[in-house]
Amino acid sequence: MNGGYLTIMNRIIYVDNAATTPLSKSVLDAMMPFFTERYGNASSLYSVGREAKRHLELARESAAQCLGAQPSEFFFTSGGSESDNWAILGTAHSMAAQGKKHIITSRFEHHAVLHTCEELEKEGFSVTYLDVHEDGILRPKELEDAIRPDTALVTVMYANNEIGTIQPIAEIGKICKEHGVIFHTDAVQAAGALPIDVKEQNIDLLSLSAHKFHGPKGVGGLYVRRGLNLSNLIYGGAQERGRRAGTENVAGAVGLAAALKETRDGMEERNARLTQMRDRLIDGLLNIERSRLNGDRNRRLPGNVNLCFEDVEGESLLLMLDAKGICASSGSACTAGSVDPSHVLLALGLTREMARGSLRITLSEQNTQEDVDEILAVLPPIVERLRTLSPPIIVCP
């Protein structure tokens, strides 16, 4: 990407890019005028407001183009969680009027999807939770077999936020189209990392969040295929063509569009480099005794490495890595502080004990071969020390 990144820390190896990414300097430059000179409210009729509105619509056009969509099909939101909630609740409530109150999803979705589905169950909807198997890949045939006459929506994430496995999105989209079922995909981890074409892949609804691809926090997007009747989630003013109330975040929208275009333009070369570093890490870390890779080896995001180490507690592992200047995670940042093992790893069939020893390393183009060398040098002795200091982990059911 152009322009480099902003950083406030020296000698830190940051490998938690699935949680968030540093803001691109060129994206910040694109955003800055909308905090100062072009600060107008995009819904105002005078010249300052019209200028803000013009740039809001240019950002919408650019973001939509990156997804193979039309500008009228792209809506700006506050982030991935809002987009997921709007897609699922808006579809469910609209389709309920047609007697369709069945939803299909997978067991290892982000909690923004799972908790929304749980709320719908309280309203009388039924939800089928599909298995993702040991490799972290959903089987399209099992999804097709789960479709019923009253199925309103299929919601399956594009790429998992913890283990990075990429789902057969185009095949799922084809199945849903053939059965007349609306298909939503949470593409928060995939946008900016993988090529996306919503028309070719038969995607009806798609969620994304700018801070996952070097854009700003607090802004996301929802693609809504033209013709879909989606009830509103937020009521108030007439912004976003009457579909989402609230003063438009023009600076955020400009940042999202700029970041999405940057990542798309350099994607092929960047992904080749990330895949090479990823595979070096996987090969090296699997040399540690009693370790295992979580998810399919190849059908995963270019920068995602997720392993478990037997008889190691993940939190202790992260603290010792942090003491060495390495920022990693044990799973989703949205569940930090939870005492329960990852629902994603349990969905793969791991025991609770094994799941507690997980480590997620997620790379970006900012990382170097020297970072990989340092991780491979530091991590094995940390695992060995933790196993020496602690007895085997026993978790009560």
mmCIF file of C-alpha atoms in Angstrom:
data_model
loop_
_atom_site.group_PDB
_atom_site.id
_atom_site.type_symbol
_atom_site.label_atom_id
_atom_site.label_comp_id
_atom_site.label_asym_id
_atom_site.label_seq_id
_atom_site.Cartn_x
_atom_site.Cartn_y
_atom_site.Cartn_z
ATOM 1 C CA MET A 1 0.000 0.000 0.000
ATOM 2 C CA ASN A 2 1.056 3.582 -0.562
ATOM 3 C CA GLY A 3 2.001 6.071 2.087
ATOM 4 C CA GLY A 4 3.032 3.771 4.919
ATOM 5 C CA TYR A 5 1.274 3.530 8.279
ATOM 6 C CA LEU A 6 0.934 5.545 11.437
ATOM 7 C CA THR A 7 2.567 4.064 14.515
ATOM 8 C CA ILE A 8 3.202 5.232 18.057
ATOM 9 C CA MET A 9 5.275 2.265 19.176
ATOM 10 C CA ASN A 10 8.847 1.262 18.391
ATOM 11 C CA ARG A 11 10.294 -2.270 18.318
ATOM 12 C CA ILE A 12 6.854 -3.861 18.469
ATOM 13 C CA ILE A 13 5.984 -6.857 16.304
ATOM 14 C CA TYR A 14 2.273 -6.425 15.691
ATOM 15 C CA VAL A 15 0.657 -9.630 14.441
ATOM 16 C CA ASP A 16 -2.966 -9.165 15.488
ATOM 17 C CA ASN A 17 -4.260 -7.653 12.272
ATOM 18 C CA ALA A 18 -7.491 -9.664 12.438
ATOM 19 C CA ALA A 19 -8.379 -7.563 15.502
ATOM 20 C CA THR A 20 -7.553 -4.246 13.867
ATOM 21 C CA THR A 21 -5.044 -2.740 11.469
ATOM 22 C CA PRO A 22 -3.004 0.472 11.603
ATOM 23 C CA LEU A 23 -4.462 3.331 9.638
ATOM 24 C CA SER A 24 -2.831 3.901 6.273
ATOM 25 C CA LYS A 25 -1.124 7.287 6.091
ATOM 26 C CA SER A 26 -2.585 7.956 2.658
ATOM 27 C CA VAL A 27 -6.059 7.115 3.981
ATOM 28 C CA LEU A 28 -5.603 9.609 6.805
ATOM 29 C CA ASP A 29 -4.508 12.221 4.277
ATOM 30 C CA ALA A 30 -7.684 11.595 2.284
ATOM 31 C CA MET A 31 -9.823 11.962 5.413
ATOM 32 C CA MET A 32 -8.232 15.065 6.970
ATOM 33 C CA PRO A 33 -10.005 17.746 4.900
ATOM 34 C CA PHE A 34 -13.364 16.444 6.122
ATOM 35 C CA PHE A 35 -12.421 17.168 9.717
ATOM 36 C CA THR A 36 -11.359 20.731 8.881
ATOM 37 C CA GLU A 37 -12.155 22.536 5.597
ATOM 38 C CA ARG A 38 -14.953 20.269 4.312
ATOM 39 C CA TYR A 39 -16.724 19.750 7.612
ATOM 40 C CA GLY A 40 -20.275 20.334 6.365
ATOM 41 C CA ASN A 41 -23.302 18.189 7.157
ATOM 42 C CA ALA A 42 -23.967 16.170 4.008
ATOM 43 C CA SER A 43 -27.717 16.590 4.454
ATOM 44 C CA SER A 44 -27.543 20.398 4.445
ATOM 45 C CA LEU A 45 -28.637 22.290 1.322
ATOM 46 C CA TYR A 46 -26.049 25.074 1.312
ATOM 47 C CA SER A 47 -22.728 24.846 -0.532
ATOM 48 C CA VAL A 48 -20.629 23.443 2.327
ATOM 49 C CA GLY A 49 -23.167 20.659 2.838
ATOM 50 C CA ARG A 50 -23.452 19.969 -0.889
ATOM 51 C CA GLU A 51 -19.670 19.625 -1.116
ATOM 52 C CA ALA A 52 -19.681 17.078 1.721
ATOM 53 C CA LYS A 53 -22.541 15.227 0.038
ATOM 54 C CA ARG A 54 -20.630 15.099 -3.238
ATOM 55 C CA HIS A 55 -17.651 13.429 -1.598
ATOM 56 C CA LEU A 56 -19.896 11.058 0.352
ATOM 57 C CA GLU A 57 -21.387 9.853 -2.921
ATOM 58 C CA LEU A 58 -17.957 9.580 -4.560
ATOM 59 C CA ALA A 59 -16.890 7.365 -1.639
ATOM 60 C CA ARG A 60 -20.023 5.259 -2.038
ATOM 61 C CA GLU A 61 -19.350 4.838 -5.747
ATOM 62 C CA SER A 62 -15.738 3.796 -5.134
ATOM 63 C CA ALA A 63 -16.604 1.303 -2.373
ATOM 64 C CA ALA A 64 -19.401 -0.246 -4.415
ATOM 65 C CA GLN A 65 -17.140 -0.604 -7.440
ATOM 66 C CA CYS A 66 -14.616 -2.563 -5.353
ATOM 67 C CA LEU A 67 -17.361 -5.093 -4.596
ATOM 68 C CA GLY A 68 -18.845 -5.287 -8.095
ATOM 69 C CA ALA A 69 -21.967 -3.475 -6.865
ATOM 70 C CA GLN A 70 -23.912 -0.361 -7.849
ATOM 71 C CA PRO A 71 -23.584 2.766 -5.675
ATOM 72 C CA SER A 72 -27.300 2.628 -4.821
ATOM 73 C CA GLU A 73 -26.713 -0.822 -3.285
ATOM 74 C CA PHE A 74 -24.067 0.297 -0.769
ATOM 75 C CA PHE A 75 -24.901 1.806 2.620
ATOM 76 C CA PHE A 76 -22.474 3.223 5.159
ATOM 77 C CA THR A 77 -22.808 1.994 8.747
ATOM 78 C CA SER A 78 -20.872 2.255 12.008
ATOM 79 C CA GLY A 79 -19.061 -1.071 11.469
ATOM 80 C CA GLY A 80 -19.378 -4.804 10.977
ATOM 81 C CA SER A 81 -21.618 -5.510 13.961
ATOM 82 C CA GLU A 82 -24.237 -2.993 12.872
ATOM 83 C CA SER A 83 -24.083 -4.269 9.305
ATOM 84 C CA ASP A 84 -24.574 -7.868 10.455
ATOM 85 C CA ASN A 85 -27.459 -6.904 12.726
ATOM 86 C CA TRP A 86 -29.151 -4.865 10.017
ATOM 87 C CA ALA A 87 -28.776 -7.592 7.389
ATOM 88 C CA ILE A 88 -30.134 -10.363 9.619
ATOM 89 C CA LEU A 89 -32.837 -8.522 11.564
ATOM 90 C CA GLY A 90 -33.943 -6.504 8.543
ATOM 91 C CA THR A 91 -34.315 -9.618 6.399
ATOM 92 C CA ALA A 92 -35.921 -11.721 9.129
ATOM 93 C CA HIS A 93 -38.560 -9.161 10.023
ATOM 94 C CA SER A 94 -39.389 -8.468 6.382
ATOM 95 C CA MET A 95 -39.659 -12.144 5.443
ATOM 96 C CA ALA A 96 -41.715 -13.039 8.518
ATOM 97 C CA ALA A 97 -44.667 -11.306 6.880
ATOM 98 C CA GLN A 98 -44.448 -13.978 4.148
ATOM 99 C CA GLY A 99 -44.473 -16.778 6.710
ATOM 100 C CA LYS A 100 -40.729 -17.410 6.398
ATOM 101 C CA LYS A 101 -39.174 -17.616 9.850
ATOM 102 C CA HIS A 102 -36.281 -20.057 9.388
ATOM 103 C CA ILE A 103 -32.615 -19.029 9.284
ATOM 104 C CA ILE A 104 -29.530 -21.084 8.445
ATOM 105 C CA THR A 105 -26.076 -20.201 9.754
ATOM 106 C CA SER A 106 -22.929 -21.970 10.958
ATOM 107 C CA ARG A 107 -21.717 -22.782 14.453
ATOM 108 C CA PHE A 108 -18.581 -20.663 14.199
ATOM 109 C CA GLU A 109 -19.927 -17.324 13.039
ATOM 110 C CA HIS A 110 -18.912 -14.075 14.708
ATOM 111 C CA HIS A 111 -21.001 -13.290 17.781
ATOM 112 C CA ALA A 112 -22.551 -10.349 15.920
ATOM 113 C CA VAL A 113 -24.305 -13.029 13.856
ATOM 114 C CA LEU A 114 -24.800 -15.733 16.503
ATOM 115 C CA HIS A 115 -26.211 -13.429 19.179
ATOM 116 C CA THR A 116 -28.534 -11.805 16.634
ATOM 117 C CA CYS A 117 -29.829 -15.234 15.643
ATOM 118 C CA GLU A 118 -30.334 -16.100 19.303
ATOM 119 C CA GLU A 119 -32.443 -12.977 19.755
ATOM 120 C CA LEU A 120 -34.564 -13.970 16.760
ATOM 121 C CA GLU A 121 -35.120 -17.396 18.319
ATOM 122 C CA LYS A 122 -36.664 -15.585 21.298
ATOM 123 C CA GLU A 123 -39.062 -13.954 18.826
ATOM 124 C CA GLY A 124 -40.191 -17.331 17.497
ATOM 125 C CA PHE A 125 -37.797 -17.819 14.593
ATOM 126 C CA SER A 126 -36.078 -21.182 14.149
ATOM 127 C CA VAL A 127 -32.359 -21.336 13.415
ATOM 128 C CA THR A 128 -30.324 -24.213 11.985
ATOM 129 C CA TYR A 129 -26.654 -24.140 13.040
ATOM 130 C CA LEU A 130 -24.538 -26.058 10.529
ATOM 131 C CA ASP A 131 -21.339 -27.904 11.413
ATOM 132 C CA VAL A 132 -18.060 -26.696 9.922
ATOM 133 C CA HIS A 133 -16.129 -29.942 10.496
ATOM 134 C CA GLU A 134 -12.523 -30.370 11.598
ATOM 135 C CA ASP A 135 -11.131 -28.374 8.676
ATOM 136 C CA GLY A 136 -13.314 -25.356 9.415
ATOM 137 C CA ILE A 137 -15.142 -25.565 6.083
ATOM 138 C CA LEU A 138 -18.910 -25.704 5.694
ATOM 139 C CA ARG A 139 -20.238 -28.363 3.302
ATOM 140 C CA PRO A 140 -22.567 -26.822 0.671
ATOM 141 C CA LYS A 141 -24.573 -30.065 0.365
ATOM 142 C CA GLU A 142 -25.374 -29.967 4.084
ATOM 143 C CA LEU A 143 -26.507 -26.375 3.712
ATOM 144 C CA GLU A 144 -28.707 -27.246 0.742
ATOM 145 C CA ASP A 145 -30.255 -30.139 2.665
ATOM 146 C CA ALA A 146 -31.125 -27.742 5.510
ATOM 147 C CA ILE A 147 -33.148 -25.378 3.298
ATOM 148 C CA ARG A 148 -36.896 -25.549 3.968
ATOM 149 C CA PRO A 149 -39.935 -23.929 2.349
ATOM 150 C CA ASP A 150 -39.966 -21.373 5.186
ATOM 151 C CA THR A 151 -36.238 -20.541 5.023
ATOM 152 C CA ALA A 152 -35.843 -16.766 4.925
ATOM 153 C CA LEU A 153 -32.097 -16.304 5.108
ATOM 154 C CA VAL A 154 -28.735 -18.042 4.943
ATOM 155 C CA THR A 155 -25.959 -16.162 6.746
ATOM 156 C CA VAL A 156 -22.447 -17.635 6.445
ATOM 157 C CA MET A 157 -19.212 -15.725 7.000
ATOM 158 C CA TYR A 158 -16.832 -15.324 4.080
ATOM 159 C CA ALA A 159 -13.694 -16.054 6.117
ATOM 160 C CA ASN A 160 -13.525 -16.937 9.784
ATOM 161 C CA ASN A 161 -12.191 -14.254 12.102
ATOM 162 C CA GLU A 162 -10.233 -16.694 14.278
ATOM 163 C CA ILE A 163 -8.934 -19.544 12.133
ATOM 164 C CA GLY A 164 -9.096 -17.759 8.777
ATOM 165 C CA THR A 165 -10.767 -20.545 6.801
ATOM 166 C CA ILE A 166 -12.448 -19.373 3.593
ATOM 167 C CA GLN A 167 -15.920 -20.699 2.888
ATOM 168 C CA PRO A 168 -17.199 -21.756 -0.579
ATOM 169 C CA ILE A 169 -19.115 -18.508 -0.948
ATOM 170 C CA ALA A 170 -19.855 -18.676 -4.684
ATOM 171 C CA GLU A 171 -21.218 -22.214 -4.343
ATOM 172 C CA ILE A 172 -23.372 -21.231 -1.363
ATOM 173 C CA GLY A 173 -24.627 -18.196 -3.268
ATOM 174 C CA LYS A 174 -25.576 -20.371 -6.256
ATOM 175 C CA ILE A 175 -27.503 -22.782 -4.025
ATOM 176 C CA CYS A 176 -29.376 -19.950 -2.327
ATOM 177 C CA LYS A 177 -30.282 -18.356 -5.654
ATOM 178 C CA GLU A 178 -31.586 -21.668 -7.024
ATOM 179 C CA HIS A 179 -33.807 -22.101 -3.949
ATOM 180 C CA GLY A 180 -34.953 -18.480 -3.772
ATOM 181 C CA VAL A 181 -33.317 -17.878 -0.381
ATOM 182 C CA ILE A 182 -31.601 -14.603 0.563
ATOM 183 C CA PHE A 183 -27.865 -15.001 1.206
ATOM 184 C CA HIS A 184 -25.884 -12.785 3.587
ATOM 185 C CA THR A 185 -22.159 -13.078 4.184
ATOM 186 C CA ASP A 186 -20.159 -11.436 6.954
ATOM 187 C CA ALA A 187 -17.100 -10.395 4.938
ATOM 188 C CA VAL A 188 -15.450 -8.360 7.700
ATOM 189 C CA GLN A 189 -12.270 -10.458 7.525
ATOM 190 C CA ALA A 190 -12.411 -11.034 3.766
ATOM 191 C CA ALA A 191 -12.923 -7.487 2.477
ATOM 192 C CA GLY A 192 -9.570 -6.043 1.538
ATOM 193 C CA ALA A 193 -7.947 -9.477 1.750
ATOM 194 C CA LEU A 194 -9.758 -11.401 -0.999
ATOM 195 C CA PRO A 195 -11.300 -10.449 -4.354
ATOM 196 C CA ILE A 196 -15.066 -10.037 -4.032
ATOM 197 C CA ASP A 197 -17.719 -9.730 -6.739
ATOM 198 C CA VAL A 198 -21.202 -9.789 -5.243
ATOM 199 C CA LYS A 199 -22.915 -10.355 -8.597
ATOM 200 C CA GLU A 200 -20.734 -13.235 -9.763
ATOM 201 C CA GLN A 201 -20.898 -14.863 -6.329
ATOM 202 C CA ASN A 202 -24.684 -14.412 -5.995
ATOM 203 C CA ILE A 203 -24.348 -12.520 -2.711
ATOM 204 C CA ASP A 204 -27.479 -10.612 -1.652
ATOM 205 C CA LEU A 205 -26.125 -8.942 1.489
ATOM 206 C CA LEU A 206 -22.515 -8.332 2.526
ATOM 207 C CA SER A 207 -21.055 -6.731 5.668
ATOM 208 C CA LEU A 208 -17.632 -5.124 6.033
ATOM 209 C CA SER A 209 -15.695 -2.899 8.450
ATOM 210 C CA ALA A 210 -13.018 -0.363 7.476
ATOM 211 C CA HIS A 211 -10.594 -0.883 10.357
ATOM 212 C CA LYS A 212 -9.874 -4.444 9.216
ATOM 213 C CA PHE A 213 -8.183 -3.188 6.022
ATOM 214 C CA HIS A 214 -6.224 -0.113 7.186
ATOM 215 C CA GLY A 215 -9.208 2.221 7.293
ATOM 216 C CA PRO A 216 -10.651 4.097 10.280
ATOM 217 C CA LYS A 217 -12.559 2.570 13.176
ATOM 218 C CA GLY A 218 -16.236 3.353 13.558
ATOM 219 C CA VAL A 219 -17.294 3.000 9.923
ATOM 220 C CA GLY A 220 -18.471 0.001 7.931
ATOM 221 C CA GLY A 221 -20.706 -0.866 5.056
ATOM 222 C CA LEU A 222 -23.602 -3.066 4.024
ATOM 223 C CA TYR A 223 -24.212 -4.122 0.437
ATOM 224 C CA VAL A 224 -27.926 -4.714 -0.205
ATOM 225 C CA ARG A 225 -28.836 -6.181 -3.571
ATOM 226 C CA ARG A 226 -31.237 -3.978 -5.466
ATOM 227 C CA GLY A 227 -34.831 -5.116 -4.993
ATOM 228 C CA LEU A 228 -34.416 -6.557 -1.504
ATOM 229 C CA ASN A 229 -37.006 -5.420 1.012
ATOM 230 C CA LEU A 230 -34.941 -4.853 4.144
ATOM 231 C CA SER A 231 -36.590 -3.252 7.173
ATOM 232 C CA ASN A 232 -34.671 -0.458 8.885
ATOM 233 C CA LEU A 233 -32.572 -0.990 11.988
ATOM 234 C CA ILE A 234 -32.092 2.688 12.951
ATOM 235 C CA TYR A 235 -34.925 5.200 12.683
ATOM 236 C CA GLY A 236 -34.800 8.984 12.660
ATOM 237 C CA GLY A 237 -33.792 11.185 9.752
ATOM 238 C CA ALA A 238 -33.802 10.457 6.032
ATOM 239 C CA GLN A 239 -30.075 9.799 5.627
ATOM 240 C CA GLU A 240 -28.795 6.940 3.450
ATOM 241 C CA ARG A 241 -31.850 7.282 1.213
ATOM 242 C CA GLY A 242 -34.152 6.825 4.184
ATOM 243 C CA ARG A 243 -32.646 3.454 5.126
ATOM 244 C CA ARG A 244 -30.312 4.413 8.003
ATOM 245 C CA ALA A 245 -30.872 7.502 10.133
ATOM 246 C CA GLY A 246 -28.028 9.558 11.590
ATOM 247 C CA THR A 247 -25.713 12.335 10.451
ATOM 248 C CA GLU A 248 -23.416 10.942 7.768
ATOM 249 C CA ASN A 249 -19.824 10.202 8.780
ATOM 250 C CA VAL A 250 -18.289 11.742 5.673
ATOM 251 C CA ALA A 251 -14.669 11.485 6.846
ATOM 252 C CA GLY A 252 -15.193 7.829 7.766
ATOM 253 C CA ALA A 253 -16.863 7.055 4.446
ATOM 254 C CA VAL A 254 -14.002 8.670 2.530
ATOM 255 C CA GLY A 255 -11.519 6.656 4.623
ATOM 256 C CA LEU A 256 -13.338 3.364 4.051
ATOM 257 C CA ALA A 257 -13.455 3.878 0.305
ATOM 258 C CA ALA A 258 -9.806 4.928 0.078
ATOM 259 C CA ALA A 259 -8.627 1.967 2.169
ATOM 260 C CA LEU A 260 -10.729 -0.555 0.244
ATOM 261 C CA LYS A 261 -9.377 0.688 -3.084
ATOM 262 C CA GLU A 262 -5.776 0.602 -1.824
ATOM 263 C CA THR A 263 -6.059 -2.970 -0.633
ATOM 264 C CA ARG A 264 -7.793 -4.089 -3.830
ATOM 265 C CA ASP A 265 -5.212 -2.484 -6.102
ATOM 266 C CA GLY A 266 -2.219 -4.270 -4.524
ATOM 267 C CA MET A 267 -3.950 -7.500 -3.557
ATOM 268 C CA GLU A 268 -2.302 -10.153 -5.716
ATOM 269 C CA GLU A 269 1.297 -9.223 -4.954
ATOM 270 C CA ARG A 270 0.567 -8.630 -1.270
ATOM 271 C CA ASN A 271 -1.225 -11.948 -0.830
ATOM 272 C CA ALA A 272 1.635 -13.895 -2.414
ATOM 273 C CA ARG A 273 4.049 -12.377 0.105
ATOM 274 C CA LEU A 274 1.709 -12.914 3.061
ATOM 275 C CA THR A 275 1.079 -16.527 2.088
ATOM 276 C CA GLN A 276 4.813 -17.214 1.981
ATOM 277 C CA MET A 277 5.306 -15.736 5.474
ATOM 278 C CA ARG A 278 2.231 -17.533 6.776
ATOM 279 C CA ASP A 279 3.458 -20.896 5.551
ATOM 280 C CA ARG A 280 6.919 -20.314 7.041
ATOM 281 C CA LEU A 281 5.299 -19.667 10.405
ATOM 282 C CA ILE A 282 3.038 -22.707 10.181
ATOM 283 C CA ASP A 283 5.897 -25.027 9.216
ATOM 284 C CA GLY A 284 8.131 -23.698 11.959
ATOM 285 C CA LEU A 285 5.553 -23.700 14.748
ATOM 286 C CA LEU A 286 4.301 -27.193 13.937
ATOM 287 C CA ASN A 287 7.794 -28.392 14.870
ATOM 288 C CA ILE A 288 6.812 -27.668 18.464
ATOM 289 C CA GLU A 289 5.749 -30.930 20.106
ATOM 290 C CA ARG A 290 2.022 -31.419 20.732
ATOM 291 C CA SER A 291 0.943 -28.549 18.507
ATOM 292 C CA ARG A 292 -1.777 -28.533 15.874
ATOM 293 C CA LEU A 293 -2.938 -26.207 13.121
ATOM 294 C CA ASN A 294 -6.582 -25.160 13.367
ATOM 295 C CA GLY A 295 -8.455 -25.126 10.083
ATOM 296 C CA ASP A 296 -7.594 -26.144 6.545
ATOM 297 C CA ARG A 297 -3.938 -25.604 5.643
ATOM 298 C CA ASN A 298 -4.565 -23.942 2.272
ATOM 299 C CA ARG A 299 -8.143 -22.629 2.217
ATOM 300 C CA ARG A 300 -7.381 -19.870 4.678
ATOM 301 C CA LEU A 301 -6.667 -16.145 4.620
ATOM 302 C CA PRO A 302 -3.150 -15.319 3.391
ATOM 303 C CA GLY A 303 -2.037 -13.849 6.716
ATOM 304 C CA ASN A 304 -3.785 -16.155 9.199
ATOM 305 C CA VAL A 305 -1.964 -18.638 11.452
ATOM 306 C CA ASN A 306 -3.960 -20.311 14.236
ATOM 307 C CA LEU A 307 -2.514 -23.131 16.335
ATOM 308 C CA CYS A 308 -3.141 -24.858 19.643
ATOM 309 C CA PHE A 309 -0.435 -26.046 22.034
ATOM 310 C CA GLU A 310 -1.323 -28.879 24.363
ATOM 311 C CA ASP A 311 -0.879 -28.204 28.115
ATOM 312 C CA VAL A 312 -0.431 -24.463 27.558
ATOM 313 C CA GLU A 313 -2.812 -21.767 28.758
ATOM 314 C CA GLY A 314 -3.385 -19.175 26.040
ATOM 315 C CA GLU A 315 -3.490 -16.115 28.275
ATOM 316 C CA SER A 316 -0.093 -16.907 29.785
ATOM 317 C CA LEU A 317 1.294 -17.451 26.300
ATOM 318 C CA LEU A 318 0.082 -14.027 25.158
ATOM 319 C CA LEU A 319 1.511 -12.278 28.221
ATOM 320 C CA MET A 320 4.937 -13.831 27.694
ATOM 321 C CA LEU A 321 4.872 -12.905 24.004
ATOM 322 C CA ASP A 322 3.904 -9.363 24.963
ATOM 323 C CA ALA A 323 6.913 -9.196 27.281
ATOM 324 C CA LYS A 324 9.007 -9.923 24.174
ATOM 325 C CA GLY A 325 7.309 -7.160 22.204
ATOM 326 C CA ILE A 326 5.050 -9.442 20.173
ATOM 327 C CA CYS A 327 1.331 -8.561 19.968
ATOM 328 C CA ALA A 328 -0.793 -11.604 19.105
ATOM 329 C CA SER A 329 -4.107 -13.018 20.347
ATOM 330 C CA SER A 330 -5.810 -16.238 21.285
ATOM 331 C CA GLY A 331 -8.957 -15.562 19.281
ATOM 332 C CA SER A 332 -11.439 -12.798 18.543
ATOM 333 C CA ALA A 333 -10.783 -9.447 20.208
ATOM 334 C CA CYS A 334 -14.556 -9.202 20.694
ATOM 335 C CA THR A 335 -14.413 -11.999 23.280
ATOM 336 C CA ALA A 336 -11.325 -10.817 25.156
ATOM 337 C CA GLY A 337 -11.741 -11.416 28.872
ATOM 338 C CA SER A 338 -14.032 -14.403 28.430
ATOM 339 C CA VAL A 339 -13.131 -17.419 30.568
ATOM 340 C CA ASP A 340 -14.677 -19.810 28.071
ATOM 341 C CA PRO A 341 -12.643 -21.427 25.295
ATOM 342 C CA SER A 342 -13.292 -20.265 21.750
ATOM 343 C CA HIS A 343 -16.631 -21.376 20.319
ATOM 344 C CA VAL A 344 -14.881 -21.505 16.936
ATOM 345 C CA LEU A 345 -12.368 -24.116 18.110
ATOM 346 C CA LEU A 346 -15.050 -26.113 19.905
ATOM 347 C CA ALA A 347 -17.007 -26.150 16.626
ATOM 348 C CA LEU A 348 -14.007 -27.866 15.017
ATOM 349 C CA GLY A 349 -14.271 -30.647 17.588
ATOM 350 C CA LEU A 350 -11.374 -29.625 19.840
ATOM 351 C CA THR A 351 -11.574 -30.421 23.527
ATOM 352 C CA ARG A 352 -12.001 -27.512 25.928
ATOM 353 C CA GLU A 353 -8.523 -28.173 27.296
ATOM 354 C CA MET A 354 -6.884 -28.019 23.870
ATOM 355 C CA ALA A 355 -8.893 -24.968 22.821
ATOM 356 C CA ARG A 356 -7.574 -23.013 25.797
ATOM 357 C CA GLY A 357 -4.049 -23.242 24.393
ATOM 358 C CA SER A 358 -4.786 -21.394 21.162
ATOM 359 C CA LEU A 359 -2.687 -18.715 19.493
ATOM 360 C CA ARG A 360 -3.773 -16.523 16.577
ATOM 361 C CA ILE A 361 -1.122 -14.735 14.545
ATOM 362 C CA THR A 362 -2.462 -12.506 11.757
ATOM 363 C CA LEU A 363 -0.038 -10.759 9.436
ATOM 364 C CA SER A 364 -0.304 -7.672 7.277
ATOM 365 C CA GLU A 365 1.921 -6.220 4.577
ATOM 366 C CA GLN A 366 3.581 -4.196 7.306
ATOM 367 C CA ASN A 367 5.161 -7.373 8.711
ATOM 368 C CA THR A 368 8.581 -8.576 7.562
ATOM 369 C CA GLN A 369 10.579 -11.765 7.255
ATOM 370 C CA GLU A 370 12.511 -10.547 10.315
ATOM 371 C CA ASP A 371 9.248 -10.557 12.277
ATOM 372 C CA VAL A 372 8.708 -14.175 11.278
ATOM 373 C CA ASP A 373 12.274 -15.056 12.298
ATOM 374 C CA GLU A 374 11.754 -13.443 15.704
ATOM 375 C CA ILE A 375 8.472 -15.261 16.361
ATOM 376 C CA LEU A 376 9.992 -18.602 15.376
ATOM 377 C CA ALA A 377 12.924 -17.934 17.718
ATOM 378 C CA VAL A 378 10.883 -16.714 20.692
ATOM 379 C CA LEU A 379 7.761 -18.887 20.721
ATOM 380 C CA PRO A 380 9.140 -22.450 21.122
ATOM 381 C CA PRO A 381 11.054 -21.709 24.358
ATOM 382 C CA ILE A 382 8.005 -19.878 25.754
ATOM 383 C CA VAL A 383 5.823 -22.924 25.138
ATOM 384 C CA GLU A 384 8.452 -25.176 26.716
ATOM 385 C CA ARG A 385 8.736 -22.934 29.767
ATOM 386 C CA LEU A 386 4.982 -22.765 30.280
ATOM 387 C CA ARG A 387 4.725 -26.541 30.134
ATOM 388 C CA THR A 388 7.487 -26.803 32.722
ATOM 389 C CA LEU A 389 5.901 -24.260 35.060
ATOM 390 C CA SER A 390 2.343 -25.555 34.891
ATOM 391 C CA PRO A 391 0.744 -28.973 35.321
ATOM 392 C CA PRO A 392 -1.522 -30.250 32.540
ATOM 393 C CA ILE A 393 -4.692 -28.178 32.259
ATOM 394 C CA ILE A 394 -7.816 -29.930 33.548
ATOM 395 C CA VAL A 395 -11.145 -28.261 32.838
ATOM 396 C CA CYS A 396 -14.296 -29.328 34.626
ATOM 397 C CA PRO A 397 -17.250 -29.919 32.306
#
